[in-house]
Structure formats: C-alpha cells, structure tokens
Short mmCIF file of C-alpha atoms in Angstrom, two decimals:
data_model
loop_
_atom_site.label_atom_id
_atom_site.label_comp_id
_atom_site.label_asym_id
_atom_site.label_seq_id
_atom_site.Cartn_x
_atom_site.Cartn_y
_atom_site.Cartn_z
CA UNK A 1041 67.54 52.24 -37.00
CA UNK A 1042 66.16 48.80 -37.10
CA UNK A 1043 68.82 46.19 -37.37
CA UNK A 1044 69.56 44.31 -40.85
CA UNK A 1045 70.90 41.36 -39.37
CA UNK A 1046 68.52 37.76 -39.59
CA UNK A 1047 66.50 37.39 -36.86
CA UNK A 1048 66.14 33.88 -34.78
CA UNK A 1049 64.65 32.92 -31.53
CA UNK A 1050 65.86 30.04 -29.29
CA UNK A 1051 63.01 28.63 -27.03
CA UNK A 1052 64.98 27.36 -24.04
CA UNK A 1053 68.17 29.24 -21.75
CA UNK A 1054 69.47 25.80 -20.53
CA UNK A 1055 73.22 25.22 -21.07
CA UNK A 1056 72.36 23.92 -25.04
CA UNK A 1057 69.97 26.89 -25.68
CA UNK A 1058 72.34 29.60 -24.42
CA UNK A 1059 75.22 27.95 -26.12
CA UNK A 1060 73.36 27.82 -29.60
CA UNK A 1061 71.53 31.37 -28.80
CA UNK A 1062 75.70 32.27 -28.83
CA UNK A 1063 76.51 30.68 -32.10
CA UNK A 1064 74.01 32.12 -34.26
CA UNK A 1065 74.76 35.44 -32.40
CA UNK A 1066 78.55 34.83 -33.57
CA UNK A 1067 77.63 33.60 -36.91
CA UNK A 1068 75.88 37.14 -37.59
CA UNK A 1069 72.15 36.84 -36.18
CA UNK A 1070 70.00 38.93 -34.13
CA UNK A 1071 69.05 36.37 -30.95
CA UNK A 1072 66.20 36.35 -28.77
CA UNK A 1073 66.58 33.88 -25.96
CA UNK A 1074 63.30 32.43 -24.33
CA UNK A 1075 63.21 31.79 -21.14
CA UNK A 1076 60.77 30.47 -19.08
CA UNK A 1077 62.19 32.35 -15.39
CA UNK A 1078 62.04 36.01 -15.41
CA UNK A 1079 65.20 36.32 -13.39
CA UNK A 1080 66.90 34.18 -15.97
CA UNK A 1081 66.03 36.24 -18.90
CA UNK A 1082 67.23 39.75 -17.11
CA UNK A 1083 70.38 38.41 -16.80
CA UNK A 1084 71.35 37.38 -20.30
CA UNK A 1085 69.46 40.59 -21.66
CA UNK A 1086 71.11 42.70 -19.12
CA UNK A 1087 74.43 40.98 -17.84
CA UNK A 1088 74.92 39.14 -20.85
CA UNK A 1089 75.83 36.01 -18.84
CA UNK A 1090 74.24 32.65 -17.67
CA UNK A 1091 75.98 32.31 -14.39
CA UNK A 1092 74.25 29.17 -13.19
CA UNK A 1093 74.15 27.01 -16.72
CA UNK A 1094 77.29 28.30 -18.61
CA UNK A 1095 79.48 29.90 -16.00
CA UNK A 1096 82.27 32.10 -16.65
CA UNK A 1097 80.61 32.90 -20.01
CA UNK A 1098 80.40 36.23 -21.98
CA UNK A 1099 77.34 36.22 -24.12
CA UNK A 1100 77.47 38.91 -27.31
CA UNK A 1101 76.18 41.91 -27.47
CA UNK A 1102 73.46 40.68 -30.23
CA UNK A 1103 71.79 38.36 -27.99
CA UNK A 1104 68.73 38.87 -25.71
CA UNK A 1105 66.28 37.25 -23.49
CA UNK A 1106 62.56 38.00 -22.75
CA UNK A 1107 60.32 35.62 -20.54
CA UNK A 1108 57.71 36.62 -22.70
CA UNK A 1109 56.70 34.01 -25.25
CA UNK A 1110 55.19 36.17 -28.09
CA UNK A 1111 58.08 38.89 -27.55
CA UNK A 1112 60.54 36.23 -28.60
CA UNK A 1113 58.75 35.27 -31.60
CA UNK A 1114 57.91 38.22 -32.96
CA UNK A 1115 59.43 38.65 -36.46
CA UNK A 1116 61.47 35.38 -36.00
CA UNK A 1117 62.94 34.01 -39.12
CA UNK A 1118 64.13 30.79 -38.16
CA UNK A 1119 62.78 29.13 -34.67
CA UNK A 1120 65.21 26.97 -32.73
CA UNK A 1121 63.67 24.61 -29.93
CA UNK A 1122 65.90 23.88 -26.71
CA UNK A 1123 63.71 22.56 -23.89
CA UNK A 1124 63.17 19.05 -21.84
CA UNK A 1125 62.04 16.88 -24.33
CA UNK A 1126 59.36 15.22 -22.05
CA UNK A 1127 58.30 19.17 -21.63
CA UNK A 1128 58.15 19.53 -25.76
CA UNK A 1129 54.55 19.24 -26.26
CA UNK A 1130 53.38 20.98 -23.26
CA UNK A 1131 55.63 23.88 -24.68
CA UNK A 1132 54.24 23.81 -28.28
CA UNK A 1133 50.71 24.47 -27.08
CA UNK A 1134 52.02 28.35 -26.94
CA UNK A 1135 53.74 28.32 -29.72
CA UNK A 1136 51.49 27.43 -32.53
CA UNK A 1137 49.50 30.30 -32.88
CA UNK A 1138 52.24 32.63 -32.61
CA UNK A 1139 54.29 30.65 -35.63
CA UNK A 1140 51.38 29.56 -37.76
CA UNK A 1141 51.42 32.48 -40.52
CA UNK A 1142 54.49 32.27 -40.82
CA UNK A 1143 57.08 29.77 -42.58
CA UNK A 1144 59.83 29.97 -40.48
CA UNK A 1145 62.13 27.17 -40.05
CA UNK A 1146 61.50 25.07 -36.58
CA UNK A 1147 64.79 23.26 -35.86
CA UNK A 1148 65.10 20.78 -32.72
CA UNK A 1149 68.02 21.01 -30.56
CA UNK A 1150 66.67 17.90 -28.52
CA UNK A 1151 67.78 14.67 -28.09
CA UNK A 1152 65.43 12.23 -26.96
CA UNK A 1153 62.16 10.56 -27.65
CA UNK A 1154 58.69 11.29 -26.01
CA UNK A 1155 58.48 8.59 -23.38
CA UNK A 1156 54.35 8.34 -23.36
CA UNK A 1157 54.04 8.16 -27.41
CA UNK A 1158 57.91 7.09 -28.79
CA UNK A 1159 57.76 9.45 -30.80
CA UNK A 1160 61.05 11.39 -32.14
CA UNK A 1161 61.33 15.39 -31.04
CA UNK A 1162 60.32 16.06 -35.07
CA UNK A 1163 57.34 14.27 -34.89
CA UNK A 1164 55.94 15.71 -31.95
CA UNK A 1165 57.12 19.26 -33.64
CA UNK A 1166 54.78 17.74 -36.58
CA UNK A 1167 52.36 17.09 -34.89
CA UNK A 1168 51.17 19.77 -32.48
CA UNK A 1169 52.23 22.78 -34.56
CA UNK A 1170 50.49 20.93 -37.44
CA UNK A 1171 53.66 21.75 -40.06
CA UNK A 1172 54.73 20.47 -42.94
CA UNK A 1173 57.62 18.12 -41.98
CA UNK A 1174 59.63 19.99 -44.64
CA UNK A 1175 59.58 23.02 -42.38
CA UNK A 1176 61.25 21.19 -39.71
CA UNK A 1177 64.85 20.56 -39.04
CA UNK A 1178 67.09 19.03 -36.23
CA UNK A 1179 70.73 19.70 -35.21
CA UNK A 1180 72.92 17.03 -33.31
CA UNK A 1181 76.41 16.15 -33.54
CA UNK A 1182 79.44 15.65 -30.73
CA UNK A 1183 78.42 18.90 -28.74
CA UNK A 1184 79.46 19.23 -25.16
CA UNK A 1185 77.59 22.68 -24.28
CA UNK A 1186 80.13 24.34 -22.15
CA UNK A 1187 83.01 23.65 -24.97
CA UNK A 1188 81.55 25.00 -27.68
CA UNK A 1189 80.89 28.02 -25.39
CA UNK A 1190 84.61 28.63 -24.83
CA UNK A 1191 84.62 28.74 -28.73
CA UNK A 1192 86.62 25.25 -28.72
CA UNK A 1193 85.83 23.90 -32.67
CA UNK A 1194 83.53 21.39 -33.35
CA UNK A 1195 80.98 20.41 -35.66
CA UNK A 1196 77.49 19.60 -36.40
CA UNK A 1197 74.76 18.23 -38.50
CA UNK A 1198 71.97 19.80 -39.68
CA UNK A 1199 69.28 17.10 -41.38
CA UNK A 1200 65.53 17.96 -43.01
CA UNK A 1201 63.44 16.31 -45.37
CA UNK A 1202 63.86 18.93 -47.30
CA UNK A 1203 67.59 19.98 -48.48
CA UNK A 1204 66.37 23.78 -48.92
CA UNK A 1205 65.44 24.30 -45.38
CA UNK A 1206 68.78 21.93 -44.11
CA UNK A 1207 70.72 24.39 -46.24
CA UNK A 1208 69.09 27.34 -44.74
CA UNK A 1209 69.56 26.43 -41.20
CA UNK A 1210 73.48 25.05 -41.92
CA UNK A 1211 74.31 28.46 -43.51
CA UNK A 1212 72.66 30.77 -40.43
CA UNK A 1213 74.29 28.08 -37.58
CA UNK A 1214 77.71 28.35 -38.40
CA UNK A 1215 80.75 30.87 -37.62
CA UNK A 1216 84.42 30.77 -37.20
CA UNK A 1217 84.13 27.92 -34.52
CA UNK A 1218 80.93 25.69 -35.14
CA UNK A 1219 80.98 24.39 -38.61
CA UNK A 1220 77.75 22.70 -40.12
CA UNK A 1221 76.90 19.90 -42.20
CA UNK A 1222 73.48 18.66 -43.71
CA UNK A 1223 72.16 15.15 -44.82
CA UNK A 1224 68.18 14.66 -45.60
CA UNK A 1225 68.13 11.63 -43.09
CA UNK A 1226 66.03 12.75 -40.16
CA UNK A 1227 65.26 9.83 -38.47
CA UNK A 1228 68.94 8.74 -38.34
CA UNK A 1229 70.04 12.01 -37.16
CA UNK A 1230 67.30 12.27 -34.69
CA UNK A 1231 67.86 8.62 -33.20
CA UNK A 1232 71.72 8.70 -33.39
CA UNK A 1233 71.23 11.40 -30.71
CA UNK A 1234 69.15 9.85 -28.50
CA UNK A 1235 70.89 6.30 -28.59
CA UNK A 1236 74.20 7.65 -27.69
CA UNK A 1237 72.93 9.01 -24.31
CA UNK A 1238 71.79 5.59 -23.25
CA UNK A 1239 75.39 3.71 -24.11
CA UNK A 1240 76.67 7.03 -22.12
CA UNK A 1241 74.74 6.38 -18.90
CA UNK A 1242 76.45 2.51 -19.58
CA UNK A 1243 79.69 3.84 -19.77
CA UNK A 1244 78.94 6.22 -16.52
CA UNK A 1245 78.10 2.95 -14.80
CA UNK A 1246 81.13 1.31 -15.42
CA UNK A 1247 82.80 4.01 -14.96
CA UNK A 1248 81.36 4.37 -11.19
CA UNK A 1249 81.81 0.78 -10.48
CA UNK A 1250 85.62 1.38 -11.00
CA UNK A 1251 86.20 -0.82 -14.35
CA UNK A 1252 89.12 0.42 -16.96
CA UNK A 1253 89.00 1.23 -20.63
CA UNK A 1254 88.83 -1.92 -21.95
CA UNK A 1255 85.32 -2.52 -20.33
CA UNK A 1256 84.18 1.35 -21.82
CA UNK A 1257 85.43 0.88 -24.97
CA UNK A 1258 84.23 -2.35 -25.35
CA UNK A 1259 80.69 -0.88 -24.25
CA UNK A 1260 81.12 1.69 -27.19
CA UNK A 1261 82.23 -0.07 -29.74
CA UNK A 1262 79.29 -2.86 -28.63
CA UNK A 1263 76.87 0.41 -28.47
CA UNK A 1264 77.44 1.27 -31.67
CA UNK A 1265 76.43 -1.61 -33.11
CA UNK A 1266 73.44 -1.31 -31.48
CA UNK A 1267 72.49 2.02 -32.35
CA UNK A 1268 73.22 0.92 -35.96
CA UNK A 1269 70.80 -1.87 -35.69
CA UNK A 1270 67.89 0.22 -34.29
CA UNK A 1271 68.15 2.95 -36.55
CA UNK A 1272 68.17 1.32 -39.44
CA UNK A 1273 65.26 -0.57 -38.36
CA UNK A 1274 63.31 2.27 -37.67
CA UNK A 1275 64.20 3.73 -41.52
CA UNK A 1276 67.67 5.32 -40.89
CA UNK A 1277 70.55 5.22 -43.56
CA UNK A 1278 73.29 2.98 -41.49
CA UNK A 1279 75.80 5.78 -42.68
CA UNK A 1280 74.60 8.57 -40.63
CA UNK A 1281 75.29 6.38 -37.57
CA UNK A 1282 79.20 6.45 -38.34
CA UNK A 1283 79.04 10.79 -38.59
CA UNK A 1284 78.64 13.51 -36.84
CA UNK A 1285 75.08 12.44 -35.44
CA UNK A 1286 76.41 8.68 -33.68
CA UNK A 1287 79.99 8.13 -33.98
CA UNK A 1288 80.82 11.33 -33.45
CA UNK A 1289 78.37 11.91 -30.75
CA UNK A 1290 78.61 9.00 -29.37
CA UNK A 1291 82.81 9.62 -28.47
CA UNK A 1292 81.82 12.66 -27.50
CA UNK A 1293 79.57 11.99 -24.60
CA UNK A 1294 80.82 8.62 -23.60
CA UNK A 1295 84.23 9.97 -22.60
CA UNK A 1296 83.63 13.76 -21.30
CA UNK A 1297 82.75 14.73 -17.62
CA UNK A 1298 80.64 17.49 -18.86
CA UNK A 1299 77.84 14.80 -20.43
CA UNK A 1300 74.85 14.89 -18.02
CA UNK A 1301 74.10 11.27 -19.50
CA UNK A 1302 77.76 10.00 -18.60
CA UNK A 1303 77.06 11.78 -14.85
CA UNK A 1304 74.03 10.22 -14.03
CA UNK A 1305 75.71 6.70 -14.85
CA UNK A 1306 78.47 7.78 -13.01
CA UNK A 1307 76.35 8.21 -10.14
CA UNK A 1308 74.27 5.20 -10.40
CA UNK A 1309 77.25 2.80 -10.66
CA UNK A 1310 78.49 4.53 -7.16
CA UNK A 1311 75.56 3.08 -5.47
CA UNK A 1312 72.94 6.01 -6.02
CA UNK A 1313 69.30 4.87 -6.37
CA UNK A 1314 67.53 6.00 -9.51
CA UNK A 1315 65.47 8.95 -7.06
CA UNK A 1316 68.79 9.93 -5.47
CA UNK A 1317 70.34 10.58 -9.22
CA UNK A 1318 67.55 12.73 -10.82
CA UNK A 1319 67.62 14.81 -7.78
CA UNK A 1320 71.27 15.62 -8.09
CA UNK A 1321 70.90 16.31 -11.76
CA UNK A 1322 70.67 20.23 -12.06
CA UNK A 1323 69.75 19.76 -15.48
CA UNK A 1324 67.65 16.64 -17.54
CA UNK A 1325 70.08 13.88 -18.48
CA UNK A 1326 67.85 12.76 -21.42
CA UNK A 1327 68.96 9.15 -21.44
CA UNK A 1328 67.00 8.34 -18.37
CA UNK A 1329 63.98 9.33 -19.93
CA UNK A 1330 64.42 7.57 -23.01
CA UNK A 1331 65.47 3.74 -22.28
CA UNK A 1332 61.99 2.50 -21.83
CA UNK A 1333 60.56 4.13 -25.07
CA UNK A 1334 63.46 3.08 -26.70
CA UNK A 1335 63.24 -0.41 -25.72
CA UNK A 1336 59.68 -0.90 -26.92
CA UNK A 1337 60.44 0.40 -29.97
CA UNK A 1338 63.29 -1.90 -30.45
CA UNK A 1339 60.87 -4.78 -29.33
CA UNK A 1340 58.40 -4.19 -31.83
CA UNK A 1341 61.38 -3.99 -34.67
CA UNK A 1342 62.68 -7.45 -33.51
CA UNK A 1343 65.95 -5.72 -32.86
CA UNK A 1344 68.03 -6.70 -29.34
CA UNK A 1345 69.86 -4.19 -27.39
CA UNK A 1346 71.34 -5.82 -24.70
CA UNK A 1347 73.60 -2.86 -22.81
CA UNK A 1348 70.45 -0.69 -23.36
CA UNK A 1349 68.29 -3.60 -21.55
CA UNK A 1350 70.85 -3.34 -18.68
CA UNK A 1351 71.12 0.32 -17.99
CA UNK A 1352 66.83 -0.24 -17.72
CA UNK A 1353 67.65 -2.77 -14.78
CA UNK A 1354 70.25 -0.84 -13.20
CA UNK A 1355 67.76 1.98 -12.96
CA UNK A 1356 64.89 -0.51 -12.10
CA UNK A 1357 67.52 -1.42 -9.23
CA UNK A 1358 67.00 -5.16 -10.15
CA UNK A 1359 70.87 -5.58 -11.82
CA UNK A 1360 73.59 -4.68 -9.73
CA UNK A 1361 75.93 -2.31 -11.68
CA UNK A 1362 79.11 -4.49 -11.52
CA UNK A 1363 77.33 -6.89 -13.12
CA UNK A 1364 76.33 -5.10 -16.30
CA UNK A 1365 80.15 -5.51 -17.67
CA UNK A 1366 80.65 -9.00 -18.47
CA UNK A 1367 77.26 -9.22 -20.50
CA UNK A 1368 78.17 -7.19 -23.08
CA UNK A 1369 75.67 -9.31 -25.68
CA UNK A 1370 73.29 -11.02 -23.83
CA UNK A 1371 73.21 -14.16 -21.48
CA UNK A 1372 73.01 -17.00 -24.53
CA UNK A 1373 76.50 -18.80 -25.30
CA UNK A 1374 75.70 -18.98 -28.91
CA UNK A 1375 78.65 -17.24 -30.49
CA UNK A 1376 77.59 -14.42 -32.05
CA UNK A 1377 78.87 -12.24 -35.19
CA UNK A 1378 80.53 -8.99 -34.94
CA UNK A 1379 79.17 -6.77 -37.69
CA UNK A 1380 76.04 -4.86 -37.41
CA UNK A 1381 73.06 -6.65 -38.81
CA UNK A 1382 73.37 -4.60 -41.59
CA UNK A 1383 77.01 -4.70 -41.91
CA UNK A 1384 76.08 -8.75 -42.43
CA UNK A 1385 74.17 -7.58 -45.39
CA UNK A 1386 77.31 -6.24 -47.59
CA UNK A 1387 77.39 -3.15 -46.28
CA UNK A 1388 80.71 -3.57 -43.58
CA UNK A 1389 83.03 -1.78 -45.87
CA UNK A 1390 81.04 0.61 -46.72
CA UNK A 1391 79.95 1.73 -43.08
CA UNK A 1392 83.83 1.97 -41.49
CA UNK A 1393 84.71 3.98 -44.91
CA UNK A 1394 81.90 6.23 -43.57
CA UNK A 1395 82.99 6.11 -40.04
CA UNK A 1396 86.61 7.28 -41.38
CA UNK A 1397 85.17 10.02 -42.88
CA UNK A 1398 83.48 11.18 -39.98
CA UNK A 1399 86.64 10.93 -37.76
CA UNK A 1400 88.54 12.96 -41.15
CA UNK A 1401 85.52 15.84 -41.07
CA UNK A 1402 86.24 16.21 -36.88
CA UNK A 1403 89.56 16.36 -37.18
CA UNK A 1404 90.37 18.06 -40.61
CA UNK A 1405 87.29 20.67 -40.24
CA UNK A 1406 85.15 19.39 -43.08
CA UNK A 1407 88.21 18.84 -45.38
CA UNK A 1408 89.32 15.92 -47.10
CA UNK A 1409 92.11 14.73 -45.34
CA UNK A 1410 95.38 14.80 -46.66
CA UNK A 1411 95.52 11.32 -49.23
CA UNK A 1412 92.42 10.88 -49.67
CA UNK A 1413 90.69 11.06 -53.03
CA UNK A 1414 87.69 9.10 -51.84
#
C-alpha cells in the first residue's frame, strides 16, 4: 500500500545531509537521500548506514538513497539542499525542471556564501530555480553533524520570508531530539552561519599555535562583535546574531573537535600550508571558501573585521599564525569601544537580553527558564 507518511528529499549524503535525511525520518517522514556516488546511495538504501561520513550510525528504516536525481524528487513535498556550497549552482541546473510545477518548499542546509558572486545560499536558490523567495527556507543553528546523529538534543532555526513556509518546514524537522524554531530574518540567519565558521578557523589557529582560553575566548567574544556588525549591515536584525543562528552556533563550532572549520585552523596554526589543509579535509570546511567574499562584502559596507582579515593572511601565508593573537582589533592604538556598532546605537541591553535567551532556549529546550517572566 503506498505509504501515508510526508514525503521529503535531501539533495546531498555528506555528514549534514545524512544527519538531517535522519531527523525528518525520526520526526515521521518518508526520506529519499540523493547522492551523487552510486556506491554511496546502495549503502544507505540497503545497509542503512554511512560508514565513511557518520560512522557507527544506524539510519531508520524510512530512509533511502537513489543516485538518481529525478527518482529522488519524484513526489517530494518539501526539498532540503545539503551540498558544497561553491557546488550549489552547478547542482541546481538539474534540479529546476524537475521542481518547477511544483510548490514544494526548498530549504538550505548550507552555510556559506558563493565565492565568485557573494551571494548568500538563498539567493543563488532564487536565482537559478527562478522561485519565489517565499518558497525558500534555510536551517542553521549550533549543529555538530555526528551529535545530533547519536540523538544528543539540540536545536535549530528555521527562517523564511514567509512565516507559512518557516512554520511548515519547523513542524516536519523536528522529533524527540532536534527541536525547531522560526524567525522571518533570512539574511541574519543565513550570514550568522557563515560568519561563525571564519572566527572558528581563528580559534583553530590559535588553538594549533598552542595559546590558552583566554586568547579563544577573547577571539569569540571579539568575533561576535564582528558578525554583529556585518550582518546588520547587510540588513540583518542584530538579535538573530545572539540565537540559535550566531551565538549559539558560533559556541558550538568554536569549541568542538568535530567542526571541520575549527580543524582546518587547527591545522594551519600547526604549520600546514593552505594546499596541505584542503587536501587533508575529507569533507569542505566552508570557512575557507568564504573569507574573501566575505571580506569584500564587508568592504563595500564600510564595516572592519579584523580577525576575519587575519585568518585571509594566514591562509595567504603572509601572517604567521602566532601572530594573529595579540591583534585582536586591528594595528591602530586608538582605544576603541566595546559594544557592537549597533550596540553603540541603544540597542546593548537589548542584544545580551537576547543573547540570554538564546543560552535559556539551549539549555531549557525552548522553555522559559525558571524566573523568568520576560
């Protein structure tokens, strides 16, 4: 008999595609798994496993794989994309015709920016399916692959222009250990999750040199405020930096050995040329790919990103990596002022009330904490 449960397609078996393929399959969905190796596919349809991106995994019973494109997307309700963002467009080509009747939901699982254009994963989505942007969505949040795998809780964000389809895609990505939220900020969601993997390959360079936690978690809390800065120049709401999408991504990747972002610093600060790095990656470590686009950008916004400037001439090779510690601003003596530029504005208070209640929905599981009436 056919099956009555929803069903979704995740384009991309990587360790993030596999792992969200698993939590809509645990949340009640009927998954097909793209992916692009034949090999691969047979052995999540068959085997039910992912022994070289998520080993030691059991993948349900309601999950499947097919390297064929318009097998996966056949009768797909919602559309979830999981592939190298520098790949995105290249991808899309295939897709178009085989989503354009329809109105499914697409929903990014990427984090980074097209290096060439600048442009955010959304955009691109925009652009070469030719969509209404209130068809798209994008998911980010503190989410280590490989935990959320072993079921360890954790939480997520799920942001849209529109707050039917964010609704839509929160209710059908969420089970007994992934719980969802939704704002209608996009470009802050979208940007929060690309910013925090370039402070991560910072804090992987310290981290390689040898320096302690004062150094990281000045580098963080430093980070931050940068990420802050460039969102909101680029249209953001300041808030959704302090949740799920930066603050909360942000801790996430900065201090875990899992991050590929956090690795490739790693390696970097122990010496490793740029070359030598990406070819000991077994997976994209989008951070890489995204501090020159994300520099320009910030240039043309008149907003400065110092740590971000150094992890570019770390991987340029012209800044030694012991040196990128002690110029945690930039090289001018002028004292400079703590807050965020737009925490200068009036908006301080505001912003680390935010930030608490980020901490609160991580720790509590979406509920108030206990106290507060806020």
């Amino acid at each position: 008999m056919p099956s009555k449960q929803p069903r979704v397609t995740v384009l991309g078996a990587g360790s993030w595609g596999t792992t969200f393929g698993k939590i809509l399959a645990d949340g009640g969905a009927d998954v097909t798994i793209w992916a692009r190796r034949p090999e691969l596919a047979q052995e999540i349809d068959e085997a039910k496993r992912n022994s070289r991106y998520l080993p030691g995994i059991n993948l349900p019973r309601d999950m499947h794989a097919t390297h064929h494109l318009s097998e996966a997307l056949e009768g797909a309700e919602q559309v979830y994309l999981s592939v190298p963002s520098q790949a995105l467009r290249e991808n899309l080509k295939g897709v178009r015709p085989l989503v354009a009747e329809t109105e499914a939901p697409i929903v990014s699982l990427m984090k980074g920016v097209e290096r060439r254009s600048g442009l955010r994963m959304s955009q691109v989505i925009e652009q070469e399916l030719r969509c209404a942007p209130e068809r798209i969505a994008v998911a980010s949040g503190p989410n280590l692959a490989l935990e959320i795998a072993r079921e360890e809780p954790t939480a997520a964000v799920i942001s849209s222009v529109s707050q039917e389809t964010a609704d839509a895609v929160a209710r059908r990505a969420r089970n007994s250990y992934f719980r969802t939220f939704v704002n209608t900020d996009v470009i802050g969601t979208e940007f929060g999750g690309v910013l925090k993997n370039l402070i991560a390959v910072a804090i992987g360079i310290v981290d390689g040199v040898g320096y302690g936690e004062n150094t990281k978690a000045s580098i963080i809390t430093r980070g931050l405020v940068e990420m802050t800065d460039f969102a909101v120049a680029q249209g953001a709401e300041a808030e959704t930096l302090q949740g799920l999408a930066g603050l909360g991504d942000l801790i996430a990747t900065c201090q875990s050995p899992l991050s590929r972002n956090n690795t490739a610093g790693r390696l970097l600060g122990q010496g490793y040329r740029f070359e030598d790095v990406v070819k000991q990656m077994q997976q994209t470590a989008e951070g890489l790919a995204s501090v020159a686009p994300i520099l320009q950008l910030a240039k043309e916004s008149g907003v400065e990103m110092p740590i971000v400037e150094q992890v570019k001439r770390v991987l340029e090779g012209t800044m030694d990596p012991r040196n990128i510690a002690p110029h945690l601003t930039t090289d001018d003596d002028t004292p400079k002022g703590e807050r965020t530029q737009n925490g200068q504005n009036g908006g301080g208070g505001a912003l680390w009330r935010s930030l608490q209640r980020a901490l609160d929905q991580l720790r509590y599981g979406g509920r108030r904490a206990p106290g507060d009436r806020s």
